[in-house]
mmCIF file with all atom_site columns, C-alpha atoms and ligand atoms in Angstrom:
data_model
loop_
_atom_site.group_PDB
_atom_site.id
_atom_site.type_symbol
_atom_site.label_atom_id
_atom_site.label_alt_id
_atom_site.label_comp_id
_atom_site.label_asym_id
_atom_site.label_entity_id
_atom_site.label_seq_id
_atom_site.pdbx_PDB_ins_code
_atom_site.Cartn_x
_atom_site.Cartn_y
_atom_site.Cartn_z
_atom_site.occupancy
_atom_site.B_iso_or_equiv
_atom_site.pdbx_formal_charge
_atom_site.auth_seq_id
_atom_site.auth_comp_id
_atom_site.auth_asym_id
_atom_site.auth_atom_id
_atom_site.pdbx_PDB_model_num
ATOM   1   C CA . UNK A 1 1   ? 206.019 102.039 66.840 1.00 96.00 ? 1   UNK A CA 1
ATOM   2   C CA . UNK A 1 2   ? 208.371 103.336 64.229 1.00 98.00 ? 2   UNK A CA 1
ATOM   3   C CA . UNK A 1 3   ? 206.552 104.096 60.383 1.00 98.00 ? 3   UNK A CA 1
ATOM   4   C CA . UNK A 1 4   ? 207.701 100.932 59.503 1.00 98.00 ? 4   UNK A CA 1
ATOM   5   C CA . UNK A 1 5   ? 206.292 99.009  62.192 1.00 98.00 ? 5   UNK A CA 1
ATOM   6   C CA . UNK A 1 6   ? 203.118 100.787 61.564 1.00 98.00 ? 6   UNK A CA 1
ATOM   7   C CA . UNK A 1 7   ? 202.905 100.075 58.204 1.00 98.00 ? 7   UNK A CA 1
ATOM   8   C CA . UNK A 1 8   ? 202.965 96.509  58.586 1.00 98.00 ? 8   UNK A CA 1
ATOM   9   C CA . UNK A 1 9   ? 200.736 96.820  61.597 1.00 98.00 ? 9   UNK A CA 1
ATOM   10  C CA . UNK A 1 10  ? 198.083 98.584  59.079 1.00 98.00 ? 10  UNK A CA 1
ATOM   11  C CA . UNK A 1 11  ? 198.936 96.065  56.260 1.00 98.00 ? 11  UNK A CA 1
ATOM   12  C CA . UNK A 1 12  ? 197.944 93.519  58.293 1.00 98.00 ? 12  UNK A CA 1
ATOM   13  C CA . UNK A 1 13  ? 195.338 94.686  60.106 1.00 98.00 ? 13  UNK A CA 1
ATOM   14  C CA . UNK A 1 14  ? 192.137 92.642  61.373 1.00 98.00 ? 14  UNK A CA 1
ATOM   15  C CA . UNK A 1 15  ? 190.744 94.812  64.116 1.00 98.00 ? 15  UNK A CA 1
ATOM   16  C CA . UNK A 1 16  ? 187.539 95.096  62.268 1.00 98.00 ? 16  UNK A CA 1
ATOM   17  C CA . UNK A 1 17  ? 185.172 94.051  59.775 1.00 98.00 ? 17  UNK A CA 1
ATOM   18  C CA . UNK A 1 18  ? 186.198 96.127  57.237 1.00 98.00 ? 18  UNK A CA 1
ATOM   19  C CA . UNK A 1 19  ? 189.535 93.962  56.420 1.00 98.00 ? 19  UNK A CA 1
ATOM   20  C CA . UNK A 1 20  ? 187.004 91.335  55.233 1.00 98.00 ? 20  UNK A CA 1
ATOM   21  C CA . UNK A 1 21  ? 186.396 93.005  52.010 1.00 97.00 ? 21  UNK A CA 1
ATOM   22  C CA . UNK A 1 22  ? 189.390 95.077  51.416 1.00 98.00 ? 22  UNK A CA 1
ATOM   23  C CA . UNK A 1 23  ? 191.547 94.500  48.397 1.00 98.00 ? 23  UNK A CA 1
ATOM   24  C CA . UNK A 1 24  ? 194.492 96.422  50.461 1.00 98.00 ? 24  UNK A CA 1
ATOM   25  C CA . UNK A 1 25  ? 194.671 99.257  53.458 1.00 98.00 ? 25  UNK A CA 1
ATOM   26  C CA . UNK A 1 26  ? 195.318 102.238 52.594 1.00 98.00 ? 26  UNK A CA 1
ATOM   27  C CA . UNK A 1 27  ? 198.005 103.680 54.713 1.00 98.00 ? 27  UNK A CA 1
ATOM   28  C CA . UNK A 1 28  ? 198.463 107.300 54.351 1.00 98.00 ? 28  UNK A CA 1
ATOM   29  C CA . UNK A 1 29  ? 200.795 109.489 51.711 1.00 98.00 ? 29  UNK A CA 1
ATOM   30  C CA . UNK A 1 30  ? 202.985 112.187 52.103 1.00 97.00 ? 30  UNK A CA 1
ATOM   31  C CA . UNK A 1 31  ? 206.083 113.920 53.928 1.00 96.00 ? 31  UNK A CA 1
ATOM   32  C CA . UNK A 1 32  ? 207.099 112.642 57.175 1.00 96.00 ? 32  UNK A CA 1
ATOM   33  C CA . UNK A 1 33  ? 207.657 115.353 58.683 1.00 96.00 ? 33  UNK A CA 1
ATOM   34  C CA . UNK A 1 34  ? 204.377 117.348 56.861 1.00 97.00 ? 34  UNK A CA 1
ATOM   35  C CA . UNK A 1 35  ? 203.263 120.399 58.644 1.00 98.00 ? 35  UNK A CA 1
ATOM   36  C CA . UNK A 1 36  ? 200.085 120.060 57.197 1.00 98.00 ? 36  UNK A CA 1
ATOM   37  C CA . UNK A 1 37  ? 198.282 116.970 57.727 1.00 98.00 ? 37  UNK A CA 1
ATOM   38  C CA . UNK A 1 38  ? 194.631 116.426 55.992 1.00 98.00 ? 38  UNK A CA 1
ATOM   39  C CA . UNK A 1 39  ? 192.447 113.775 57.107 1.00 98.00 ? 39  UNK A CA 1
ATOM   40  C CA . UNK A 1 40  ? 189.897 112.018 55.001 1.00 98.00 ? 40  UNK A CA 1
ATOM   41  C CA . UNK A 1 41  ? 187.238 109.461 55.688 1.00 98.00 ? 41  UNK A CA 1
ATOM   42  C CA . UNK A 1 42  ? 188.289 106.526 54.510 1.00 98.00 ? 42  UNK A CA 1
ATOM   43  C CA . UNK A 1 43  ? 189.160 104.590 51.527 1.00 98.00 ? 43  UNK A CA 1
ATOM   44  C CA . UNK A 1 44  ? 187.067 104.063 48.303 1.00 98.00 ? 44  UNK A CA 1
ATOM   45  C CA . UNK A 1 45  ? 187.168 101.905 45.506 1.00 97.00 ? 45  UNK A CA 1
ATOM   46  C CA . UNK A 1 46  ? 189.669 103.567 43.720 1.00 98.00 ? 46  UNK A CA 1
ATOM   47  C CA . UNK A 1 47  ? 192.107 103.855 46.771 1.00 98.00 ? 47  UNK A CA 1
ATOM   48  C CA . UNK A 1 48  ? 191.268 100.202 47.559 1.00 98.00 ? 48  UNK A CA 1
ATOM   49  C CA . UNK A 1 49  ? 192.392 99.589  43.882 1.00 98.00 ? 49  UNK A CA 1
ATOM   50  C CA . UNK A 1 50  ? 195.605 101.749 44.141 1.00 98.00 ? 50  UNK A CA 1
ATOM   51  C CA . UNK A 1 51  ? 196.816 101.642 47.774 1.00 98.00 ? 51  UNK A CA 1
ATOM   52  C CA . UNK A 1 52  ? 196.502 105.590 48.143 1.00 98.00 ? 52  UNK A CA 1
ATOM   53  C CA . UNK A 1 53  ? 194.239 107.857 49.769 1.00 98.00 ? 53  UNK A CA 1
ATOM   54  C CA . UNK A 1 54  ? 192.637 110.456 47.626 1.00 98.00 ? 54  UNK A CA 1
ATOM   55  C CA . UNK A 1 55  ? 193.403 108.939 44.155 1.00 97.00 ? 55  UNK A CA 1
ATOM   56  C CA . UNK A 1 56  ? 189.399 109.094 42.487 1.00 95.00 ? 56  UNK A CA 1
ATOM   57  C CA . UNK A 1 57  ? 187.308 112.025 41.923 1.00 96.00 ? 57  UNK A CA 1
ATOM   58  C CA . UNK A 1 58  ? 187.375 113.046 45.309 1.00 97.00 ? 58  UNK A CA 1
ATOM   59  C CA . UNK A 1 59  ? 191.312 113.233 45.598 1.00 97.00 ? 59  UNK A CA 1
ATOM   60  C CA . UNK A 1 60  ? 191.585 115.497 42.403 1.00 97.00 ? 60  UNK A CA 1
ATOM   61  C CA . UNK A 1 61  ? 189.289 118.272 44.143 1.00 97.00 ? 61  UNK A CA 1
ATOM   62  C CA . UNK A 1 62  ? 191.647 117.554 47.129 1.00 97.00 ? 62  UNK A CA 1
ATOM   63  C CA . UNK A 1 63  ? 194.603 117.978 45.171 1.00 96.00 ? 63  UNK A CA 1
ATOM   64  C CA . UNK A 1 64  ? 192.687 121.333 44.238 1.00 95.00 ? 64  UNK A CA 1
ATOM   65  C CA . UNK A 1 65  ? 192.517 122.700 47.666 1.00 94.00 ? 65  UNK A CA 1
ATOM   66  C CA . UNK A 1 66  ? 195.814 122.109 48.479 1.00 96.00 ? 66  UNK A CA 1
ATOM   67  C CA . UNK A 1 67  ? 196.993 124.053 44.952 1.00 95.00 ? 67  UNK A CA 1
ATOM   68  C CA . UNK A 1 68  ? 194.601 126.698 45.846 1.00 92.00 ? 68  UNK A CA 1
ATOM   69  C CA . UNK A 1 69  ? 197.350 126.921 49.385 1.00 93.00 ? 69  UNK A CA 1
ATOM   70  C CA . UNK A 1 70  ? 199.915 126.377 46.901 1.00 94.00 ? 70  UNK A CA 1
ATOM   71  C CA . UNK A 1 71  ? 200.996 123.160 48.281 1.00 95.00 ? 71  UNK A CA 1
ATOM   72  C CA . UNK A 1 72  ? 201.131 119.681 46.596 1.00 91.00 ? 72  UNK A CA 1
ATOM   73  C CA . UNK A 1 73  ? 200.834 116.134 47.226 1.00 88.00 ? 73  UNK A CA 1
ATOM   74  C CA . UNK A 1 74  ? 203.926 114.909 49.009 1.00 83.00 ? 74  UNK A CA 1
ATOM   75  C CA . UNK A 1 75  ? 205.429 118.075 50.002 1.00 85.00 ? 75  UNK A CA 1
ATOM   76  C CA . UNK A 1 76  ? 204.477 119.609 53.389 1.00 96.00 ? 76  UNK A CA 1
ATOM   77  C CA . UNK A 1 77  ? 201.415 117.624 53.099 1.00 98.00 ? 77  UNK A CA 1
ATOM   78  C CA . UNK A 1 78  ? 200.416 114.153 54.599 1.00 98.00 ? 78  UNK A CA 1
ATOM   79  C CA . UNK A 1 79  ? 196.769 112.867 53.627 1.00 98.00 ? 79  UNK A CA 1
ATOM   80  C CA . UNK A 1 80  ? 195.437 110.013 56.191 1.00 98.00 ? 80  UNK A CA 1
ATOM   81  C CA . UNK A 1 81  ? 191.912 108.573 56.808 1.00 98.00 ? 81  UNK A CA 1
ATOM   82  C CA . UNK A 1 82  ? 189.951 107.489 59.880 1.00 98.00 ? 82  UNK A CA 1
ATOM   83  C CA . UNK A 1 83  ? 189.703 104.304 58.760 1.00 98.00 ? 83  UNK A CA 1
ATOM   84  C CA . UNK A 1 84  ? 192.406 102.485 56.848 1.00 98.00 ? 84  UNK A CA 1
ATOM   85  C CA . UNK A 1 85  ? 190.005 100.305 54.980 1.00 98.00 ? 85  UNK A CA 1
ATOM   86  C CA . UNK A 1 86  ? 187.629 100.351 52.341 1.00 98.00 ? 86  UNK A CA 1
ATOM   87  C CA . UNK A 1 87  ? 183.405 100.638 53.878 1.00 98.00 ? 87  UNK A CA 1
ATOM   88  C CA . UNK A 1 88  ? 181.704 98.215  51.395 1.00 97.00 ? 88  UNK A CA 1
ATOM   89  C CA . UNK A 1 89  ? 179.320 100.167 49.233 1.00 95.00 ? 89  UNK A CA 1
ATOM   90  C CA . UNK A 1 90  ? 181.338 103.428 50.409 1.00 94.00 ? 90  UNK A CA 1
ATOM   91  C CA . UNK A 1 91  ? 179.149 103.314 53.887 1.00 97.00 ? 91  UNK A CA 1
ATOM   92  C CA . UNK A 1 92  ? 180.097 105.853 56.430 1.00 98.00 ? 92  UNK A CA 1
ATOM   93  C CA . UNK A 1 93  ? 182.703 103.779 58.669 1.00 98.00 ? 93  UNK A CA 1
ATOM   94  C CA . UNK A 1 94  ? 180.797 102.628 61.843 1.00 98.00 ? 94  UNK A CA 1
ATOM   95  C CA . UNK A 1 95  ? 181.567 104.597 65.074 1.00 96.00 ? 95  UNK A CA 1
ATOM   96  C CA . UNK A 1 96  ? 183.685 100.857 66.328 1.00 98.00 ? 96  UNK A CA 1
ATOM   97  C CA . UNK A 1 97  ? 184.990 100.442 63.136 1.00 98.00 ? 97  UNK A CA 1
ATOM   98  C CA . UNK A 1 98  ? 186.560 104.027 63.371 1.00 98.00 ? 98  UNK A CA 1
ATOM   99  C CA . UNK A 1 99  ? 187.115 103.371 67.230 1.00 98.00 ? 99  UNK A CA 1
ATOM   100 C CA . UNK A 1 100 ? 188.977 100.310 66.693 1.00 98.00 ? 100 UNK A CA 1
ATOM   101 C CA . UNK A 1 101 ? 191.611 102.238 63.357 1.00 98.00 ? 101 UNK A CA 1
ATOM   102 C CA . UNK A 1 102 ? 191.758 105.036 65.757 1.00 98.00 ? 102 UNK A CA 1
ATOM   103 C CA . UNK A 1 103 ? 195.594 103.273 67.272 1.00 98.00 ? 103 UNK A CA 1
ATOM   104 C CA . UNK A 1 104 ? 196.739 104.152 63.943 1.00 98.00 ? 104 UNK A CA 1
ATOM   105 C CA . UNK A 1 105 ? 195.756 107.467 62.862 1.00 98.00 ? 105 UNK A CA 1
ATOM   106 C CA . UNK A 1 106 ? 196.913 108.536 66.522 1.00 98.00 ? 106 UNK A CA 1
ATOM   107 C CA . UNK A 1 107 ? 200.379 107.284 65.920 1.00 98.00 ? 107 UNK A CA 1
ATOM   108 C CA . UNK A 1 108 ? 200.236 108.778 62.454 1.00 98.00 ? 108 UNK A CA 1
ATOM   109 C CA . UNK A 1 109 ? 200.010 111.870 64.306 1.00 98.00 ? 109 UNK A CA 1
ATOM   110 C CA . UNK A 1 110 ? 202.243 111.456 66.636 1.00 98.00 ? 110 UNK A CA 1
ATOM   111 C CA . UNK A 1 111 ? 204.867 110.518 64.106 1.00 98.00 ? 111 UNK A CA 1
ATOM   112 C CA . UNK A 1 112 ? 204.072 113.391 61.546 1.00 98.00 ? 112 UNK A CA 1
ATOM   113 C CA . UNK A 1 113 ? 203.414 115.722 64.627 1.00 98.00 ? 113 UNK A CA 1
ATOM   114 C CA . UNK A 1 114 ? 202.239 118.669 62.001 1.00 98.00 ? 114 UNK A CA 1
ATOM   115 C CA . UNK A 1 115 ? 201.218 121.920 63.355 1.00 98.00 ? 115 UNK A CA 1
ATOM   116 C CA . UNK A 1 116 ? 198.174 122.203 61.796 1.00 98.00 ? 116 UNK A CA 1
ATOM   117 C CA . UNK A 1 117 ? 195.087 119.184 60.798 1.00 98.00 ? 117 UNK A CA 1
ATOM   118 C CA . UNK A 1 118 ? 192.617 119.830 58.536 1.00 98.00 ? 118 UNK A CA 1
ATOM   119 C CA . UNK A 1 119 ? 189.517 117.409 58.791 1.00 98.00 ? 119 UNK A CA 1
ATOM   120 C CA . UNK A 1 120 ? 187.765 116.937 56.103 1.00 98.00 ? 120 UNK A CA 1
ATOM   121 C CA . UNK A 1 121 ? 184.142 115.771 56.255 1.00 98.00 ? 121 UNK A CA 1
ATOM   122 C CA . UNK A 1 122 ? 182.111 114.938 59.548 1.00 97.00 ? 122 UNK A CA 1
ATOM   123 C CA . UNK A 1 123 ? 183.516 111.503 60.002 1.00 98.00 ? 123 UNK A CA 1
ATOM   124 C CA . UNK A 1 124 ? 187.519 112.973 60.675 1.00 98.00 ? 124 UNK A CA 1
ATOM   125 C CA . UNK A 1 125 ? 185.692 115.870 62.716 1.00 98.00 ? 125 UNK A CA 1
ATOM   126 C CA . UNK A 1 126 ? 183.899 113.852 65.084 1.00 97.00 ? 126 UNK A CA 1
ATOM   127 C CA . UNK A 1 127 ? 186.678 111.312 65.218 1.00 98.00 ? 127 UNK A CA 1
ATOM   128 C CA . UNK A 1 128 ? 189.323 113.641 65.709 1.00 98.00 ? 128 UNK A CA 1
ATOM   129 C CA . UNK A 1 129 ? 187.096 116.545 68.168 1.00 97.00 ? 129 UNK A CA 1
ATOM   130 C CA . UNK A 1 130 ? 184.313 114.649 69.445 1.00 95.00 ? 130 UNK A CA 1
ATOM   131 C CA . UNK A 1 131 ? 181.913 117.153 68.843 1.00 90.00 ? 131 UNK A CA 1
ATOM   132 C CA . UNK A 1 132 ? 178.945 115.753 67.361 1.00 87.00 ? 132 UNK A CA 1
ATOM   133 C CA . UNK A 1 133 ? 177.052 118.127 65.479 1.00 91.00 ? 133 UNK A CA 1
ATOM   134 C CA . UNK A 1 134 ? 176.416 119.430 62.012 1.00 95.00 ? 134 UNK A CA 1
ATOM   135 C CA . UNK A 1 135 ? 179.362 120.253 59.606 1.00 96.00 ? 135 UNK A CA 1
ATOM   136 C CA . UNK A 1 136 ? 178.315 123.545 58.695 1.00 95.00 ? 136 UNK A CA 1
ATOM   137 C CA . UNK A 1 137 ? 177.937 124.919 62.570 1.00 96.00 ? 137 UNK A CA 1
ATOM   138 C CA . UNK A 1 138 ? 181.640 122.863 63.011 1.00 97.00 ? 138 UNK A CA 1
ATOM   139 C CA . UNK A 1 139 ? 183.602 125.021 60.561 1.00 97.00 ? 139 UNK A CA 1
ATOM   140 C CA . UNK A 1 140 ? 185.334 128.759 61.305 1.00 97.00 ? 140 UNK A CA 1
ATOM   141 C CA . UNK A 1 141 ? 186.334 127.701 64.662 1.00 97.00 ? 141 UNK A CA 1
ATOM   142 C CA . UNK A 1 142 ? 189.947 126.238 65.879 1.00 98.00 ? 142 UNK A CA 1
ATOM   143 C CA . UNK A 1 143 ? 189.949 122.948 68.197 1.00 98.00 ? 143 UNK A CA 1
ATOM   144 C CA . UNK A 1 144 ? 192.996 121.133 69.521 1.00 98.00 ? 144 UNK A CA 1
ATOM   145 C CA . UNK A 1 145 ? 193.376 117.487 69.271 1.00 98.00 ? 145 UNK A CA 1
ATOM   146 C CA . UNK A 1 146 ? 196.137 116.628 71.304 1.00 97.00 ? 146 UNK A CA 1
ATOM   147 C CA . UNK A 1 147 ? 197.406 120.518 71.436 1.00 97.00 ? 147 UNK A CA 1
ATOM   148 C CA . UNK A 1 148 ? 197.884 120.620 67.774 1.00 98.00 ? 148 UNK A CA 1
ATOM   149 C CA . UNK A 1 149 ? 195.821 122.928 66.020 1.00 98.00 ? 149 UNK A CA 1
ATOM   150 C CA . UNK A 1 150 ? 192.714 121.055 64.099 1.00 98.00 ? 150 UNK A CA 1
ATOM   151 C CA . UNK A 1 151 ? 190.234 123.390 61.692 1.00 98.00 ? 151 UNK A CA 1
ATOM   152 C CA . UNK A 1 152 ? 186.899 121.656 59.968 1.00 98.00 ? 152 UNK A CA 1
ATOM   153 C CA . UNK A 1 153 ? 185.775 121.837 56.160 1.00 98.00 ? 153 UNK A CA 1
ATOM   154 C CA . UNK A 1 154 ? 183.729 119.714 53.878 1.00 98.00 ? 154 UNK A CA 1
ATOM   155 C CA . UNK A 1 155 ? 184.432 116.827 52.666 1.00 98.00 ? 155 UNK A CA 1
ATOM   156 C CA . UNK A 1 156 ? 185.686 116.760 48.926 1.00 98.00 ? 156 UNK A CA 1
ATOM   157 C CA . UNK A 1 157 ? 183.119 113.920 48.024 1.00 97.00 ? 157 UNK A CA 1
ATOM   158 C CA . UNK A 1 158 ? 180.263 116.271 49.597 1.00 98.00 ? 158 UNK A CA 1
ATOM   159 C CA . UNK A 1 159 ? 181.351 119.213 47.506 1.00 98.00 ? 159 UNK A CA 1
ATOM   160 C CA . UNK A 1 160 ? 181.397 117.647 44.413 1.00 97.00 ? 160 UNK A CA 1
ATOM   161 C CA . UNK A 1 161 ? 177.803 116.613 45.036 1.00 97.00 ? 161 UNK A CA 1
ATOM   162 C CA . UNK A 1 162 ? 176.974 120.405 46.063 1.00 97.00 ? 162 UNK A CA 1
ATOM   163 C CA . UNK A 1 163 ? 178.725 122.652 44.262 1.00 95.00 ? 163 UNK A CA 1
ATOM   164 C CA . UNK A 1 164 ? 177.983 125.750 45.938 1.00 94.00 ? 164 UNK A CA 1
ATOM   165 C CA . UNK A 1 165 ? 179.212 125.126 49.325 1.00 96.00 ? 165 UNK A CA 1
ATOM   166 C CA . UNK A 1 166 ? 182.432 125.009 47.180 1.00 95.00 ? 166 UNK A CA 1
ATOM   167 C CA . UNK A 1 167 ? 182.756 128.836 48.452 1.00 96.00 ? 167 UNK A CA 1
ATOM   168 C CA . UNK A 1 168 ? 182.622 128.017 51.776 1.00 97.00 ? 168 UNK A CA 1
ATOM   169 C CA . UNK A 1 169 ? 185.184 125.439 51.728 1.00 97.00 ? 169 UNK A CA 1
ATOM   170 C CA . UNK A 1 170 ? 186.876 128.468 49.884 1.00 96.00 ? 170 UNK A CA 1
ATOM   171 C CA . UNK A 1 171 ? 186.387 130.572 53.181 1.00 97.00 ? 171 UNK A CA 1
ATOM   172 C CA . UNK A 1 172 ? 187.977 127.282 55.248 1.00 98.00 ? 172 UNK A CA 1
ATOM   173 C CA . UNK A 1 173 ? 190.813 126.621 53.160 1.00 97.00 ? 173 UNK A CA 1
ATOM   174 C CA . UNK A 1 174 ? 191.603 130.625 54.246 1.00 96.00 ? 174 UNK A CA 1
ATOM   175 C CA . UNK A 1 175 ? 190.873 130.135 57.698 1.00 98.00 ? 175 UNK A CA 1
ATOM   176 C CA . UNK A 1 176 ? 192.805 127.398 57.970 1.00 98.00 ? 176 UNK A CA 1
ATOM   177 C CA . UNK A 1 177 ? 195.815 129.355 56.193 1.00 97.00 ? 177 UNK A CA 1
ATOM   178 C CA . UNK A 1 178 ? 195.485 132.209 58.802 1.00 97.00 ? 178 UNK A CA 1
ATOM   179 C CA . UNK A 1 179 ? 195.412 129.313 61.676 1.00 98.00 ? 179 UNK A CA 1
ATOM   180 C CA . UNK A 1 180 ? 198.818 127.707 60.532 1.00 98.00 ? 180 UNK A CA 1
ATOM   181 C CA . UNK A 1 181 ? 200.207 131.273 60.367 1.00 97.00 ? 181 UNK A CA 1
ATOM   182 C CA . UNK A 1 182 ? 199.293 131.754 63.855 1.00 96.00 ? 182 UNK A CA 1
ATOM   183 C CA . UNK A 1 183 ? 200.554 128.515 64.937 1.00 93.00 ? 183 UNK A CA 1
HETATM 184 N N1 . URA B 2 .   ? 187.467 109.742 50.515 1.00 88.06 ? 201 URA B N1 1
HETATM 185 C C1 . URA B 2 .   ? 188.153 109.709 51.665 1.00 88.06 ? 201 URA B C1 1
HETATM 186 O O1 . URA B 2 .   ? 187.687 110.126 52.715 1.00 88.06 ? 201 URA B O1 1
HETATM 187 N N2 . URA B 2 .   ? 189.373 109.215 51.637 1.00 88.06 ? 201 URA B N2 1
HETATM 188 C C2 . URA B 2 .   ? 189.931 108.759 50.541 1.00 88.06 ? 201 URA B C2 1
HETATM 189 O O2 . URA B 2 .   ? 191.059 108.319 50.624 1.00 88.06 ? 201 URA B O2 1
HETATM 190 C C3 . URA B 2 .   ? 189.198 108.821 49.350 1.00 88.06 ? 201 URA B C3 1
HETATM 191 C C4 . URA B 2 .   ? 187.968 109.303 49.355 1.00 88.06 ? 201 URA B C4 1
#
């Protein structure tokens, strides 16, 4: 599936409950060809609203982190989510509700093919490593998903609701500048 094939595939999407409630998917933003790729959760209600991912409070801390690697929105950067669709309430996507988006993230990658991911909360970790265990003993270490370099920080969301671990995300967002160097 070329990205335009896939973005009708996602627009039109009813593999789960979740396109019961949506207002729109949200696809995924950025450079093509992005050798960073950052992967979210999913939608919330402002990215329902607007069509992209990381556009509410969240997405402005985002948009932090990636000017803290001096890099920006749109340029070496693609942003994705596990699941393409809105949770109703903001719910943590179900394990078969990220099982059955998981066709389109995978080609996302595929197509992007970036040589570094960067999950972002537990949802994109244990999607994208399997490993099913508390953030904070998933971070500082380098997986593979599908030989491409993958590191593990917190969640924007969770950091705006707890401050301090801001530092550690601080110590990620280095780690995971080190790992693309070495990649
Ligand atoms: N949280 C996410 O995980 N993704 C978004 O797009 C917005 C908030």
């Amino acid at each position: 599936m070329d990205w335009e094939a896939l973005r009708a595939a996602v627009r039109d999407c009813r593999r789960c409950i979740l396109c019961e409630q949506r207002k729109q998917a949200v696809f995924g933003v950025g450079s093509a060809t992005a050798p960073w790729l950052f992967v979210g959760e999913g939608p919330g209600a402002d990215e329902d609203e607007q069509g992209e991912p990381f556009v509410g409070q969240a997405g402005k801390l985002l948009d932090g982190m990636l000017a803290a690697l001096k890099l920006a929105r749109g340029r070496e950067v693609y942003i994705a989510n596990v699941v393409k669709c809105r949770p109703p309430g903001n719910r943590v996507p179900a394990p078969e509700e990220a099982a059955a988006c998981a066709a389109w993230l995978d080609r996302q990658i595929e197509l992007v093919k970036p040589k570094l991911i960067v999950a972002l909360g537990k949802t994109a970790a244990v999607r994208l490593t399997g490993a099913e265990s508390s953030l904070a003993s998933l971070r500082g270490k380098v997986y593979a998903y599908r030989g491409i370099p993958l590191v593990i920080t917190y969640h924007p969301a969770y950091l705006l609701r707890n401050l301090p671990d801001k530092a550690k995300a601080w110590e990620d967002l280095l780690f995971a500048r080190r790992t693309f160097a070495a990649a």
